[in-house]
Amino acid sequence: MSNPDPSIPASTAADLDRQDALAALREEFVGAETSLVYLDGNSLGRPLRRTAASMARFVEQEWGGRLIRGWDEGWFDLPLTLGDEIGRITLGAAPGQTWVGDSTTVTLYKLIRAAVDAQLPDGRDEIVIDTDNFPTDRYVVEGIARERGLTVRWLDVTTHGGVEVEPLRELLTERTAVVVLSQVAYRSAWLADVERITAAAHDVGALVLWDLCHSAGSVPIELDAHGVDLAVGCTYKYLNGGPGSPAFGYVAARHQSRLAQPIQGWMGHADPFAMGPGYTPAEGARRFISGTPPVLGMLALRDMLSLVDGVGIDAVRAKSVALTQLAIEVTDERLAPFGVEVASPRDADRRGGHVTLRHPRMREVVAALWRRDVIPDYRDPHGLRIGLSPLSTSFAEVEAGFEAIAEELGRQASSTTTA
Amino acid sequence: MSNPDPSIPASTAADLDRQDALAALREEFVGAETSLVYLDGNSLGRPLRRTAASMARFVEQEWGGRLIRGWDEGWFDLPLTLGDEIGRITLGAAPGQTWVGDSTTVTLYKLIRAAVDAQLPDGRDEIVIDTDNFPTDRYVVEGIARERGLTVRWLDVTTHGGVEVEPLRELLTERTAVVVLSQVAYRSAWLADVERITAAAHDVGALVLWDLCHSAGSVPIELDAHGVDLAVGCTYKYLNGGPGSPAFGYVAARHQSRLAQPIQGWMGHADPFAMGPGYTPAEGARRFISGTPPVLGMLALRDMLSLVDGVGIDAVRAKSVALTQLAIEVTDERLAPFGVEVASPRDADRRGGHVTLRHPRMREVVAALWRRDVIPDYRDPHGLRIGLSPLSTSFAEVEAGFEAIAEELGRQASSTTTA
């Protein structure tokens, strides 16, 4: 791609790639060899090359070879063993608190219902959630509030795009049952202060559920150390589990025996194969499982976890910060003249793994970029969102993407002038 | 395997295989070339050989090549397009009523809640279910009854192992909200008379939910023609979707606009990518979807549906009946002398795709069979359950399995005598 503007130091990205200890890992992913510029790893991570083979091998050897015996030989416990791995590698969670199973939406429903049902008898009849939380979180909360007769208290985050502790405190009372927030905001990339916010909720006796969909696998979190009560997260974004791979859930060990989730199925029973009358929930995290676990949907995730484990989540985060920092610097240098604004925090400590840029013509710009195999995504209002999956994205890829964005903004500007 | 008893016509199975127009399809499945005898296709169907390649290709080309664009190019609608295929090929359901997504348990929860919430305002506060329905159905019903303040009316089926219309009628009243039954009973293989039972429920204004887990893909059903209201079914048994592949749900078109399911997520929203405030359910079957669909879990199922479509579900059923008929005949000839009883209907019109045999030592027999790569399953009390997946099972395989069962029963008998 041409680099017609001498104000961009063409060497920056190349230098950063040369200094990047994780650079070689990019070759592990399908598509690394193509010219496509992928800036949407926060919506769907690229597959690892090894995953095609591991899925084929699973079909032929494990499913095809072991057949029903596979359930006794690991599949039955896979939601818990894989959950423990996610907990250890990315969440700061000791074993026995994390599992994999349903979709994010269903897991949110189960855990928010569990929290509400435990808190309602104490007169806690309010749920607090922010106005810019991911839609499915808001829809689930509204549905549960309606069915259980609770009030939703909305934390307005339209001014800064993220959740801060002081404005939140004004909504927290002895009537707060549960607070539902995202660690990283899906639009702005605002990174919440999990420790302080969790403590503020606990000050009034509320439980907190953290949605980790836009952080798990790119931003570390210390669920146990920060006293988090409940969490849910997605595995097809920075954990590269594949389209629609199942979500994980987390319930702190101290709460497990007093929380009951509403969808009581055979896989959460204390003795699943007794098949007798009446439901007795299993001890521990198994009680939050409902149906037969989606084994095929967990295989790619397992591959990616082993890659993250090899380098450590802190190294992943360091590269993520460097990638988003480059994106912001190039925006200031190259895109600000077109009137583009950075709609994500400039402070790396308050920023997740993506960056959102605003411009009135961004919808058209994104459509044009897709046509030339440069793939960010678009989010209302006027947002071009760049999701930089740390292990599969090079600095050169970011630079190439910004060249293309600058060109398309230039075209939009000239077509507007001409029109 | 030796055939020491001249009273078994060794030619029967071979003749049946020779006359079987579907015999060649067995070679399409992984493991057909091994000596393993698989009699548990009703718990987990074998993979198709093509599925290993189709999953690897999906990872490399669709997920890896199309990345996030795949959602616009088919994945987003896959729950509905695949649902329509299941409906057309196996359920007698017109398009727009069937979808694929969550586990069986979660789908049961959503649909029973939808039915109950619609019926409760009319004073219908009872759920009818049979005592031998699959555990997860019973657990879900008990949980919903508790949370919504309903009474469960249990239909006792211990005498015949299946649901019949006259005893059911005695439980149906103007207070019945929904009736939850299985088309084929997981233990006995009893095949319910869907048409008459559905009509009996409608006579009192109740809705009926049919669980098709143990029938879909082996026993035809006419959901539309028989006026069924709601259905749920499993795809990893006779539809060979792989361990934990997602369930399908069905809601008759006439009910869709008045039914609301409780887990309102972004994928069931009228405009999922508007991401605005407030939940508006989509029109049609999409409103019963909650979260991001498990695309990886649907690929194997798609392969199997195309195989079933090629031969037609009636041909599959005809082979299924022939297989279970052979199993019963061989039991009578070979296993009855050991005291084995057939615990499934002898009338093929009342029998699903599996056969359960009872004997006090069946737990030990099944354990011994597994050690020699003959794989039925065990279900309390004293049941050896033989699930004969029609397209991947040969008559010779059934015969070989029965030889092994007879040998192990013989060993059990002599060890009991010796002890």
XYZ file of C-alpha atoms in Angstrom, chain A residues 117-334:
218
model
C -33.767 -14.629 43.640
C -31.241 -14.745 46.483
C -31.468 -10.998 47.218
C -35.221 -10.359 46.835
C -36.210 -11.904 50.180
C -34.056 -9.207 51.851
C -36.062 -6.455 50.200
C -33.504 -5.860 47.480
C -35.672 -5.135 44.466
C -33.473 -3.034 42.220
C -30.957 -3.884 39.488
C -28.347 -1.325 38.500
C -26.962 -1.360 34.958
C -25.350 1.272 32.748
C -27.104 2.758 29.727
C -24.334 1.717 27.349
C -23.919 -1.859 28.470
C -24.067 -4.392 25.643
C -27.662 -4.727 24.359
C -28.142 -8.334 25.430
C -27.191 -7.455 29.014
C -29.762 -4.664 29.023
C -32.463 -6.816 27.444
C -31.893 -9.673 29.888
C -32.006 -7.280 32.842
C -35.211 -5.656 31.607
C -36.839 -9.048 31.113
C -35.873 -10.273 34.571
C -36.971 -6.997 36.197
C -40.388 -7.349 34.547
C -40.877 -10.990 35.487
C -39.665 -10.608 39.089
C -41.159 -7.175 39.761
C -37.869 -5.293 40.158
C -36.919 -1.767 39.217
C -34.005 -1.080 36.874
C -31.786 1.828 37.899
C -29.899 3.140 34.876
C -26.431 4.577 35.266
C -26.075 7.192 32.546
C -22.635 6.887 30.953
C -23.311 8.955 27.844
C -20.930 11.719 28.936
C -17.772 9.593 29.268
C -18.772 6.260 27.710
C -17.829 4.206 30.737
C -18.648 3.331 34.313
C -16.991 5.292 37.142
C -17.350 4.685 40.811
C -18.681 8.011 42.086
C -21.721 8.394 39.821
C -22.435 4.703 40.398
C -22.445 5.195 44.167
C -25.416 7.556 43.863
C -27.564 4.677 42.579
C -26.470 2.080 45.128
C -28.750 1.620 48.122
C -29.891 -1.050 50.524
C -32.430 -1.953 47.825
C -29.802 -2.840 45.216
C -29.894 -6.579 44.497
C -27.276 -6.814 41.781
C -25.122 -4.487 39.688
C -24.514 -5.564 36.063
C -21.554 -3.915 34.352
C -18.985 -4.621 31.649
C -15.290 -4.601 32.410
C -14.653 -3.129 28.946
C -17.437 -1.129 27.252
C -18.215 -2.563 23.813
C -18.441 0.842 22.151
C -15.950 3.123 23.873
C -13.485 0.487 25.163
C -13.689 2.141 28.600
C -11.961 -0.144 31.110
C -13.752 -0.087 34.441
C -11.999 -0.114 37.805
C -13.276 -3.529 38.827
C -11.773 -3.482 42.306
C -13.158 -0.111 43.436
C -16.556 -0.588 41.826
C -16.969 -4.059 43.299
C -16.080 -2.687 46.737
C -18.605 0.145 46.335
C -21.376 -2.335 45.538
C -20.393 -4.496 48.496
C -20.568 -1.409 50.741
C -24.359 -1.494 50.319
C -24.658 -5.294 50.312
C -25.227 -5.653 46.580
C -23.764 -8.389 44.387
C -21.854 -7.497 41.225
C -21.919 -9.343 37.917
C -19.099 -8.365 35.566
C -19.566 -8.996 31.868
C -16.104 -9.825 30.529
C -17.103 -10.344 26.885
C -14.957 -7.490 25.579
C -12.008 -8.113 27.874
C -11.491 -11.847 28.461
C -8.300 -12.907 26.722
C -6.916 -9.407 26.196
C -7.250 -7.585 29.537
C -6.298 -9.355 32.768
C -8.715 -9.400 35.661
C -8.367 -10.646 39.218
C -11.797 -12.049 39.985
C -10.798 -13.711 43.255
C -8.470 -10.976 44.531
C -11.024 -8.247 43.803
C -13.855 -10.089 45.485
C -16.029 -10.310 42.377
C -19.268 -12.209 42.945
C -20.360 -13.242 39.449
C -18.975 -12.976 35.938
C -19.875 -13.992 32.399
C -17.702 -13.818 29.331
C -17.530 -14.586 25.669
C -15.060 -17.002 24.077
C -15.332 -16.138 20.374
C -13.726 -12.710 20.588
C -10.231 -12.592 22.136
C -10.379 -16.298 23.028
C -10.819 -17.328 19.368
C -13.359 -20.071 20.079
C -15.098 -19.721 16.711
C -18.492 -18.324 15.695
C -20.962 -18.867 18.504
C -18.595 -20.764 20.817
C -20.100 -21.052 24.310
C -19.722 -18.468 27.052
C -18.143 -19.011 30.441
C -19.668 -18.206 33.784
C -18.057 -17.609 37.175
C -19.624 -17.745 40.632
C -17.353 -17.100 43.605
C -17.078 -20.214 45.760
C -18.471 -18.383 48.804
C -21.815 -17.831 47.031
C -22.299 -21.162 45.297
C -24.308 -22.998 47.914
C -26.809 -20.158 48.373
C -27.415 -19.441 44.698
C -29.888 -21.447 42.627
C -30.198 -20.916 38.897
C -33.618 -21.324 37.321
C -32.904 -23.730 34.440
C -32.490 -26.932 36.388
C -31.427 -29.686 34.011
C -29.858 -33.095 34.206
C -26.255 -31.893 33.839
C -26.532 -29.745 36.976
C -27.987 -32.561 39.052
C -26.006 -34.021 41.943
C -26.205 -37.429 40.243
C -26.989 -36.917 36.528
C -27.235 -40.582 35.636
C -29.439 -41.653 38.525
C -32.299 -40.138 36.510
C -34.597 -40.486 39.495
C -37.435 -38.252 40.639
C -36.768 -34.729 41.916
C -33.934 -32.288 41.312
C -31.002 -32.014 43.717
C -28.407 -29.460 42.578
C -24.795 -30.604 42.406
C -22.293 -29.109 44.810
C -19.956 -26.489 43.394
C -19.957 -24.873 39.985
C -21.685 -27.831 38.304
C -25.014 -26.617 39.687
C -24.894 -23.707 37.235
C -24.818 -26.072 34.249
C -28.174 -27.009 32.692
C -28.006 -29.193 29.593
C -25.546 -31.347 27.681
C -22.353 -29.340 27.138
C -21.492 -28.227 23.583
C -18.277 -30.209 23.206
C -17.701 -29.382 19.519
C -17.907 -25.692 20.375
C -15.150 -25.934 22.984
C -12.346 -27.379 20.869
C -11.060 -24.213 19.204
C -11.163 -22.393 22.517
C -8.983 -25.075 24.044
C -6.367 -24.510 21.342
C -6.319 -20.750 21.903
C -6.106 -21.040 25.672
C -2.986 -23.108 25.331
C -1.425 -20.359 23.183
C -2.307 -17.640 25.707
C -1.038 -19.837 28.517
C 2.305 -20.120 26.774
C 2.941 -16.364 26.791
C 0.890 -15.247 29.772
C -2.025 -12.805 29.851
C 0.192 -9.917 30.992
C 2.293 -10.145 27.832
C -0.913 -10.274 25.790
C -2.137 -7.131 27.534
C 1.176 -5.327 26.980
C 0.958 -5.957 23.254
C -2.698 -4.941 23.257
C -1.811 -1.605 24.850
C 0.991 -1.038 22.329
C -1.372 -1.801 19.428
C -4.120 0.541 20.608
C -1.512 3.208 21.422
C -0.238 3.048 17.860
C -3.828 3.310 16.589
C -4.405 6.466 18.637
C -1.105 8.039 17.570
C -1.767 7.388 13.902
C -5.289 8.738 14.284
C -3.935 11.967 15.733
C -1.364 12.296 12.992
C -3.328 11.146 9.991
